[in-house]
PDB file of C-alpha atoms in Angstrom:
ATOM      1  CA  UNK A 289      -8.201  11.248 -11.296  1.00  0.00           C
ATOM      2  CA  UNK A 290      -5.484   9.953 -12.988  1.00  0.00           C
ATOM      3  CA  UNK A 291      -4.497   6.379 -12.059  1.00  0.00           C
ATOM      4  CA  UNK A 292      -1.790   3.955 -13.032  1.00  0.00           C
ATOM      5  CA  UNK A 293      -2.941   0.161 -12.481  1.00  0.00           C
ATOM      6  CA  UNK A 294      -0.160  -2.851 -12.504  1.00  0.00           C
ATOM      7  CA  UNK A 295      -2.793  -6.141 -12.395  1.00  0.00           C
ATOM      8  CA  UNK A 296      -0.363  -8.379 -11.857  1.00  0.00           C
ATOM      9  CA  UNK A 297       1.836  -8.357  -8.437  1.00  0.00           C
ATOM     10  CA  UNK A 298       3.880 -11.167  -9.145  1.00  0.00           C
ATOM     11  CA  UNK A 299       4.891 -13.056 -12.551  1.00  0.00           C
ATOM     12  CA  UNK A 300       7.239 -16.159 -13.044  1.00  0.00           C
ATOM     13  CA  UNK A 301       7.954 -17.491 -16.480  1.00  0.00           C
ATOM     14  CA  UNK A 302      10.891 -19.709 -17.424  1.00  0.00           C
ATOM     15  CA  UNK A 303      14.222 -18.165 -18.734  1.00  0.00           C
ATOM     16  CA  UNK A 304      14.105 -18.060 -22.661  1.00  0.00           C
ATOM     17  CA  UNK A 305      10.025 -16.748 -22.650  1.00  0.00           C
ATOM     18  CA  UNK A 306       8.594 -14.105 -23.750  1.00  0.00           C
ATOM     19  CA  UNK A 307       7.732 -11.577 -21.035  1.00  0.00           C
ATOM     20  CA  UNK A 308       4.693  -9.474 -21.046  1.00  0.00           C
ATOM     21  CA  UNK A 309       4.524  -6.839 -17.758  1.00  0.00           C
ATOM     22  CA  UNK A 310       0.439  -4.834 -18.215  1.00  0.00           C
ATOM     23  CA  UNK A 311       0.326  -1.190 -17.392  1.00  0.00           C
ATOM     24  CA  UNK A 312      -2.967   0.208 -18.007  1.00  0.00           C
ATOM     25  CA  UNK A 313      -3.561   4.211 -17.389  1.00  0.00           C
ATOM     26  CA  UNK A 314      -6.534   6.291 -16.660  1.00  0.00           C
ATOM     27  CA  UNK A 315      -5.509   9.953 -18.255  1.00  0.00           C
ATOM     28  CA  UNK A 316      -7.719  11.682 -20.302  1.00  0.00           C
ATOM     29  CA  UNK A 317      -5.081  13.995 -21.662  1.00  0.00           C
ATOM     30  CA  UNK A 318      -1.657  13.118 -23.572  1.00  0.00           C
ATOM     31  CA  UNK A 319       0.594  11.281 -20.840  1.00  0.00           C
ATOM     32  CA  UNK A 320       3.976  10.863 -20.481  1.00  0.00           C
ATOM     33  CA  UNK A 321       4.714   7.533 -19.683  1.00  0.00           C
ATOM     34  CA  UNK A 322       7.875   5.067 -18.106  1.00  0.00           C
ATOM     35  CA  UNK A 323       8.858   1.966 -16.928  1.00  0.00           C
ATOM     36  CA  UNK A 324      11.349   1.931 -13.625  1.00  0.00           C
ATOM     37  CA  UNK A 325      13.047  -1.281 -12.644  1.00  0.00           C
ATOM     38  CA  UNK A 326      14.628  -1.860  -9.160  1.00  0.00           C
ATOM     39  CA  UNK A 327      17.412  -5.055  -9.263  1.00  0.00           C
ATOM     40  CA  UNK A 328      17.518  -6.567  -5.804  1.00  0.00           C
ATOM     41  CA  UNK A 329      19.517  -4.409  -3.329  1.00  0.00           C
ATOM     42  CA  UNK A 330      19.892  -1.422  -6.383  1.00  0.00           C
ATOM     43  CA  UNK A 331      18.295   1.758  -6.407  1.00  0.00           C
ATOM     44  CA  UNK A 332      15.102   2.702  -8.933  1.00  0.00           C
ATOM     45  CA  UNK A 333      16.244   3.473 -12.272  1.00  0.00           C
ATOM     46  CA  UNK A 334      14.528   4.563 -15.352  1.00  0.00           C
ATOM     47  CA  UNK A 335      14.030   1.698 -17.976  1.00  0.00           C
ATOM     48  CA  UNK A 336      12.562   3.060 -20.545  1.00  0.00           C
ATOM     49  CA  UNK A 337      10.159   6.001 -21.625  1.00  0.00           C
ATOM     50  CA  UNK A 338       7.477   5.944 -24.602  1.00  0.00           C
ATOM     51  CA  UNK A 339       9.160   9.470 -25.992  1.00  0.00           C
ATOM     52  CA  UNK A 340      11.632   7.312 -26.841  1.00  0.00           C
ATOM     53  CA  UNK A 341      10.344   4.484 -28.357  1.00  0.00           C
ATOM     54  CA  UNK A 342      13.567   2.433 -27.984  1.00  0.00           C
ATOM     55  CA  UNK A 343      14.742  -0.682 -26.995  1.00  0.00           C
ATOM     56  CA  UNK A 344      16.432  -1.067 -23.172  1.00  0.00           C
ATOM     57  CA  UNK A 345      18.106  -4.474 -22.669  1.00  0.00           C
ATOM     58  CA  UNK A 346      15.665  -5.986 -25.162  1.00  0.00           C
ATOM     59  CA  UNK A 347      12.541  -4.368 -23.369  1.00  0.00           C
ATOM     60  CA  UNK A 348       9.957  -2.552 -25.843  1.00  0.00           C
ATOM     61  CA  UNK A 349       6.539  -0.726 -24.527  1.00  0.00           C
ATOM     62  CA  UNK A 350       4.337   0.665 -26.982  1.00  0.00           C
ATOM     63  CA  UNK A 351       1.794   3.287 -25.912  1.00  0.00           C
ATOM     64  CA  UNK A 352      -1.858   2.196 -27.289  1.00  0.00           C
ATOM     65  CA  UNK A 353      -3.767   5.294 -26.233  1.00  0.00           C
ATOM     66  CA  UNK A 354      -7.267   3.222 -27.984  1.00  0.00           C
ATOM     67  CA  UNK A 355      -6.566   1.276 -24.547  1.00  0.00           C
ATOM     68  CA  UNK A 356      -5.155   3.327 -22.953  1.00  0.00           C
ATOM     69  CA  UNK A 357      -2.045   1.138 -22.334  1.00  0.00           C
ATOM     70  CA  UNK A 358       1.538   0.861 -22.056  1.00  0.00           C
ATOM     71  CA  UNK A 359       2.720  -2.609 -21.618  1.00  0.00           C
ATOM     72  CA  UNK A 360       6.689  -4.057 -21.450  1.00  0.00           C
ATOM     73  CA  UNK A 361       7.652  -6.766 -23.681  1.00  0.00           C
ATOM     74  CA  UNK A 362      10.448  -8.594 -24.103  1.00  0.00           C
ATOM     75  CA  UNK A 363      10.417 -11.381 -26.487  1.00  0.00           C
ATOM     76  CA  UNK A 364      12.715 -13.965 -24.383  1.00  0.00           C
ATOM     77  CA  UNK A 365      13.163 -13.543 -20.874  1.00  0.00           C
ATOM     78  CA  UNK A 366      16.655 -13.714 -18.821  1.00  0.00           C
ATOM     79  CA  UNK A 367      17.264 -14.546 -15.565  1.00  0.00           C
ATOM     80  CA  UNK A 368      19.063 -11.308 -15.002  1.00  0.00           C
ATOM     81  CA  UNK A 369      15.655  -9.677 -15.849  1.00  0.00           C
ATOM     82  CA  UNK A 370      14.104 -10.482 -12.632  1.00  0.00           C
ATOM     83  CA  UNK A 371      13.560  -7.385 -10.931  1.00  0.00           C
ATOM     84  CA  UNK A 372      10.359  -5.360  -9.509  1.00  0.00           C
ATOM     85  CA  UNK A 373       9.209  -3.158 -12.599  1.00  0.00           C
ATOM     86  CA  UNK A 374       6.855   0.111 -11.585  1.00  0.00           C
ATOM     87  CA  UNK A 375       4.578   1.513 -14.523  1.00  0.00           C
ATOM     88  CA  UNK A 376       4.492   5.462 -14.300  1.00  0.00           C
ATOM     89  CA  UNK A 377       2.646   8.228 -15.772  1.00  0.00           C
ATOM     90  CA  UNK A 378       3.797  11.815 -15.701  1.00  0.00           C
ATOM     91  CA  UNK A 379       0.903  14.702 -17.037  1.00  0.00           C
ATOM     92  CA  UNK A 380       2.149  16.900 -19.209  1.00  0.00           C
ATOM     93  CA  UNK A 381       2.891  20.369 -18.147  1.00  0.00           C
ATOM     94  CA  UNK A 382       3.219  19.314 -14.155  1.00  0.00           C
ATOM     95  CA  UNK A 383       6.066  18.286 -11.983  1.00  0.00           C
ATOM     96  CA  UNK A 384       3.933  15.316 -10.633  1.00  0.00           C
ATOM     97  CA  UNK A 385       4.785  11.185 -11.264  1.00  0.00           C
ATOM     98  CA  UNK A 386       2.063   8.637 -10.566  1.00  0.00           C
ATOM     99  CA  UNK A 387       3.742   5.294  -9.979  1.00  0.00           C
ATOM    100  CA  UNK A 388       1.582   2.098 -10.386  1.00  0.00           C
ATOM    101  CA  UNK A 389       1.657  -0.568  -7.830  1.00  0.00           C
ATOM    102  CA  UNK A 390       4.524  -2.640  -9.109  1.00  0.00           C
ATOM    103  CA  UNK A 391       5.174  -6.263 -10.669  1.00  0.00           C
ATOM    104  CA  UNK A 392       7.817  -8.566  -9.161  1.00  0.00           C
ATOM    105  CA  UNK A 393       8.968 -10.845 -12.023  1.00  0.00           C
ATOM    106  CA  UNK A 394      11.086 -14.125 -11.496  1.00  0.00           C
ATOM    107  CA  UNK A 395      12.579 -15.353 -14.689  1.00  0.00           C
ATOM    108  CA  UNK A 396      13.213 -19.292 -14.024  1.00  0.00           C
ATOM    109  CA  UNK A 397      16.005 -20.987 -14.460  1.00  0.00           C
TER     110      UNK A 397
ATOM    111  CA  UNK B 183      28.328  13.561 -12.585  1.00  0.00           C
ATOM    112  CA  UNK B 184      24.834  13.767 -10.630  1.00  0.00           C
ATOM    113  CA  UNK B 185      24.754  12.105  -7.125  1.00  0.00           C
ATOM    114  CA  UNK B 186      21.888  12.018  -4.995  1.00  0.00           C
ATOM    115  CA  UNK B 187      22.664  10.999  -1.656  1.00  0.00           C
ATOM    116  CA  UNK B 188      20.057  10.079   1.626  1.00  0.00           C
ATOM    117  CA  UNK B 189      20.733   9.537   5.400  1.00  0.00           C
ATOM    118  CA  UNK B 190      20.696   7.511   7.471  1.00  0.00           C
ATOM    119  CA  UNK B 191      19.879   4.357   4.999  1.00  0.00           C
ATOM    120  CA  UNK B 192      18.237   2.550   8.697  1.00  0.00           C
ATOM    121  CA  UNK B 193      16.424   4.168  11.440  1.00  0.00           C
ATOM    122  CA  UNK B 194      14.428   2.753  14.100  1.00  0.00           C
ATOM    123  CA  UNK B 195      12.342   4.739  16.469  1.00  0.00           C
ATOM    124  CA  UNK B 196       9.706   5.249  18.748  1.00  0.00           C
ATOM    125  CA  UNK B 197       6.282   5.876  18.700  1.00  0.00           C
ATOM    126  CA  UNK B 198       5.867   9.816  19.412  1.00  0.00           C
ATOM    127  CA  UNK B 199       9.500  10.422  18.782  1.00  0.00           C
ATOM    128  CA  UNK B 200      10.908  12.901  15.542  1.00  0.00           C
ATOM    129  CA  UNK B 201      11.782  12.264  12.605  1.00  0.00           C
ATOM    130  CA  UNK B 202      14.353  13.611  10.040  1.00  0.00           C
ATOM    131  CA  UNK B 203      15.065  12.378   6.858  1.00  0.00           C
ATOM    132  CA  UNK B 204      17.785  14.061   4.680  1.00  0.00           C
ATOM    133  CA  UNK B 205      18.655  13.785   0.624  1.00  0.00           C
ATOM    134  CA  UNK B 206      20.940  15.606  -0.901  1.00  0.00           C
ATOM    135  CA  UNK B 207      21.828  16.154  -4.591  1.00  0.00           C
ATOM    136  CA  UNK B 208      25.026  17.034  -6.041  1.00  0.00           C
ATOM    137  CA  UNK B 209      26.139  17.707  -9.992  1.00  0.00           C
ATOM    138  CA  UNK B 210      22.840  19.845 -10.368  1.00  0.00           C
ATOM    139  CA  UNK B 211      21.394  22.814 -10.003  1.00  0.00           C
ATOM    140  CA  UNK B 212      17.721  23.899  -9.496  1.00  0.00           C
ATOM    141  CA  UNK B 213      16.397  20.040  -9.606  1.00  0.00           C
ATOM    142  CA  UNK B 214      13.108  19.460  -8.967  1.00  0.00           C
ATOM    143  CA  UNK B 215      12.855  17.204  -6.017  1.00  0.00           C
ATOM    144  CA  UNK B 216      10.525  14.452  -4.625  1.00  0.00           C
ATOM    145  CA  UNK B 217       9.961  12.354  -1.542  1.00  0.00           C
ATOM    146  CA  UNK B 218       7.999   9.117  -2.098  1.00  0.00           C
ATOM    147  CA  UNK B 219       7.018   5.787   0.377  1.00  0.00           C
ATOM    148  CA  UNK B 220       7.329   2.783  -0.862  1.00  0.00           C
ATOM    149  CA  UNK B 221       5.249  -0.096   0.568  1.00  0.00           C
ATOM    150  CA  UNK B 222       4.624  -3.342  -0.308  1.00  0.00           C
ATOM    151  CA  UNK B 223       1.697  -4.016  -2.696  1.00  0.00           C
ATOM    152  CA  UNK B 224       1.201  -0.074  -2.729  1.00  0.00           C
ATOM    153  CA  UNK B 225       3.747   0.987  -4.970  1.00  0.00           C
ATOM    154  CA  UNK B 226       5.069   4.470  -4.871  1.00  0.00           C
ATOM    155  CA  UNK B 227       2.735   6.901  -3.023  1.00  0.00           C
ATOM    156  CA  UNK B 228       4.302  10.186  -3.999  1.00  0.00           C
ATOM    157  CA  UNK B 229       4.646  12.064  -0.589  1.00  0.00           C
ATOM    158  CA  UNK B 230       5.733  15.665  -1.217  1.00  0.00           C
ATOM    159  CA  UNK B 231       7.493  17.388  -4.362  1.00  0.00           C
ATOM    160  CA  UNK B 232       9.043  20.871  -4.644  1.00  0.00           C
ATOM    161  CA  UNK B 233      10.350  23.123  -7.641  1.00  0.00           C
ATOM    162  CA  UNK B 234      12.655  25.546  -5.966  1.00  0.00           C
ATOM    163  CA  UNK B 235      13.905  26.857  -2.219  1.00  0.00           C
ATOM    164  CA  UNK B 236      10.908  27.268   0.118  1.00  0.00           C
ATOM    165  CA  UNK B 237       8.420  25.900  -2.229  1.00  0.00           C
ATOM    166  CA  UNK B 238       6.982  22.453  -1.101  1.00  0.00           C
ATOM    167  CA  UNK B 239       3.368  20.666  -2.560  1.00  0.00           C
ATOM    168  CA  UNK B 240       2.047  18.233  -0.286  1.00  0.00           C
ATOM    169  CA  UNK B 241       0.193  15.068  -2.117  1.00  0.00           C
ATOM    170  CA  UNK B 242      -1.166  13.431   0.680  1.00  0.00           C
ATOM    171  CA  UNK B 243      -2.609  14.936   3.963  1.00  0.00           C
ATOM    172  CA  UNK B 244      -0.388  12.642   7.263  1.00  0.00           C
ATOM    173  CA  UNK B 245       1.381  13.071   9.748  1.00  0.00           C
ATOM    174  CA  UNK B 246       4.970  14.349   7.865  1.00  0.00           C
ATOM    175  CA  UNK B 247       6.443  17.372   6.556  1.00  0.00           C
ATOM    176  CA  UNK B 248       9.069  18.410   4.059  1.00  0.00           C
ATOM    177  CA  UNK B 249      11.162  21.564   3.457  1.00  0.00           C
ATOM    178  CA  UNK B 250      13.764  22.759   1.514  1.00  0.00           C
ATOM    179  CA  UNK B 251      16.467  24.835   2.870  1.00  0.00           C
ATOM    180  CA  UNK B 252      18.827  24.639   0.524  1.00  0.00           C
ATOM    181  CA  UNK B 253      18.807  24.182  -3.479  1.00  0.00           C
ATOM    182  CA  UNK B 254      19.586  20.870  -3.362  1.00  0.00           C
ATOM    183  CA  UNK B 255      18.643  19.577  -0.220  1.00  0.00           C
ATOM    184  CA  UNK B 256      14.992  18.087   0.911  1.00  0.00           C
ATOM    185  CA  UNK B 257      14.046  17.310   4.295  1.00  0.00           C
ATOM    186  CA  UNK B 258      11.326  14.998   5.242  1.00  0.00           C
ATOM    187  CA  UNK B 259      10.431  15.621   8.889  1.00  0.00           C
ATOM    188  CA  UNK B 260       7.882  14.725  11.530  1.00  0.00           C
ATOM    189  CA  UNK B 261       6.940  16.002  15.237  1.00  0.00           C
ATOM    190  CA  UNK B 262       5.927  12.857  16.247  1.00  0.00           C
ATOM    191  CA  UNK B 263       5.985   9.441  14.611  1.00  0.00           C
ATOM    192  CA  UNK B 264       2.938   7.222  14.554  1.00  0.00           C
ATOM    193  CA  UNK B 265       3.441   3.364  13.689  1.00  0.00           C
ATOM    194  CA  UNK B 266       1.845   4.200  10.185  1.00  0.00           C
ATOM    195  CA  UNK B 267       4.633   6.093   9.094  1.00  0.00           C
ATOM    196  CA  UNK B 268       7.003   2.928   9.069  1.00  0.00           C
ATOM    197  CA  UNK B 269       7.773   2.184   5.456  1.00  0.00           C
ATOM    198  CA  UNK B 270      11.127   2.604   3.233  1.00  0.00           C
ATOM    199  CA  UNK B 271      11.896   6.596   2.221  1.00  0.00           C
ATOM    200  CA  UNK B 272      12.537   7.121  -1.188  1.00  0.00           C
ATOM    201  CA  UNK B 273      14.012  10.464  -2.183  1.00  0.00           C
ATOM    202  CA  UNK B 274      14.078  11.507  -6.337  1.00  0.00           C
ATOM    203  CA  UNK B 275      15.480  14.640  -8.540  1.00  0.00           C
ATOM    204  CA  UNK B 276      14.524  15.762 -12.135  1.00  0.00           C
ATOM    205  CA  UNK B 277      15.857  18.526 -14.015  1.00  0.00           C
ATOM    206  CA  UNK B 278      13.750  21.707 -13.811  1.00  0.00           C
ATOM    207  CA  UNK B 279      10.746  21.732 -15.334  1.00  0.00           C
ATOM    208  CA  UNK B 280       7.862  19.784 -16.400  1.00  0.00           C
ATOM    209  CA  UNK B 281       7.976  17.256 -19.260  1.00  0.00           C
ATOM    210  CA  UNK B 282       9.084  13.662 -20.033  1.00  0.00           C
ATOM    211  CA  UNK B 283      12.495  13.710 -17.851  1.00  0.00           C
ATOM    212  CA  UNK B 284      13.975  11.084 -15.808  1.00  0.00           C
ATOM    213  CA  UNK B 285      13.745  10.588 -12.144  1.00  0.00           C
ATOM    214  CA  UNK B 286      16.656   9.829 -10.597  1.00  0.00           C
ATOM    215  CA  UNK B 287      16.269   7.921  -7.101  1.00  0.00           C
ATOM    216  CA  UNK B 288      18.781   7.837  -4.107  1.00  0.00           C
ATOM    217  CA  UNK B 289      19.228   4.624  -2.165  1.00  0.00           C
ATOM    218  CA  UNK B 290      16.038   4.946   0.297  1.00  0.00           C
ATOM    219  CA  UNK B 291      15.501   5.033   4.002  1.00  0.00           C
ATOM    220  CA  UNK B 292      14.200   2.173   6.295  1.00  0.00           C
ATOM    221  CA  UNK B 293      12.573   3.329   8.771  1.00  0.00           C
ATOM    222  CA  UNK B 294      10.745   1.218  11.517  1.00  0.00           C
ATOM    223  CA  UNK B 295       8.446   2.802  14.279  1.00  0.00           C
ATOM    224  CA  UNK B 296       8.013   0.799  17.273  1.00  0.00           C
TER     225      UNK B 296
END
């Protein structure tokens, strides 16, 4: 079955470090993957998507289908990134979105 | 512009009591649309999706129901709520289709079952 896993539920790293959020996927086909961010008290909004292979507010995620990953990186971290960040995975050719768990992260001041 | 829009955003009710949840999406037409739960330390458990009027896939077997009247309207409904069903209600649209497109998420429902 496909599964997306978020290991980490909460992360805190001080304002000005880099930033490292793990999504690891189990798909044995070509996935579609995204990163959705919720601010506090704002909806769920799309991030970023591997398709695209750009950069969203300084966020990068490279797929690395050898591990089956998809990991968000930012290479210093602002305290207006603190947010809850949800890994998803989308097969291709169905209608269906498979959200991981979630990671809260708290950018210190 | 696309808006999606869900009511009420706060709902508390009893144990045995029904439930309806409404979303609505305007700008579009033909969207594909989703309800999800979102729980704490569970993530997104996607709840029911549906590609056109009538047509409604059920991901996990519980106590709720969807339907879809309308084009753009989704209805999450139950006969009677159980305690377990108390969680916040998110509703989502994508274009038509299957592929890499964009969910697009309306402000959520909080619903409490006491």
């Amino acid at each position: 079955a496909q599964r997306v896993t978020q290991p980490e539920k909460l992360l805190s790293v001080f304002k000005g470090a880099p930033v490292e959020l793990k999504c690891n996927y189990s798909y044995s086909g070509s996935p579609e993957l995204f990163w959705y961010v919720q601010y506090s008290r704002q909806r769920l909004q799309l991030l970023l998507r591997h398709i695209s292979r750009e950069s969203i507010k300084g966020f990068t995620a490279d797929l690395n289908k050898g591990e089956t990953s998809f990991h968000l990186k930012k290479p210093f971290a602002q305290e207006e990134d603190s947010a809850m960040y949800y890994c998803a995975l989308s097969r291709s050719g169905t209608y269906k979105y498979i959200f991981g768990t979630g990671t809260r992260l708290k950018v210190l001041a | 512009s696309q808006t999606i829009h869900q009511w009420p955003a706060t709902l508390v009710q009893p144990v045995g009591s029904p439930l309806s949840l409404e979303c609505t999406v305007e700008g579009t037409s033909n969207p594909n649309l989703y309800w999800y739960r979102q729980a704490a330390g569970r993530g997104l458990q996607l709840l029911f999706y549906s590609v056109g009027i009538g047509q409604i896939s059920s991901e996990v077997p519980q106590n709720l129901s969807a339907s879809r009247p309308q084009d753009r309207q989704f209805i999450l409904s139950s006969k009677k709520l159980l305690l377990s069903d108390s969680g916040f209600y998110l509703c989502a649209w994508s274009v038509a289709g299957t592929g890499a497109y964009e969910q697009y998420f309306g402000p959520g429902t909080r619903l409490t079952v006491t």
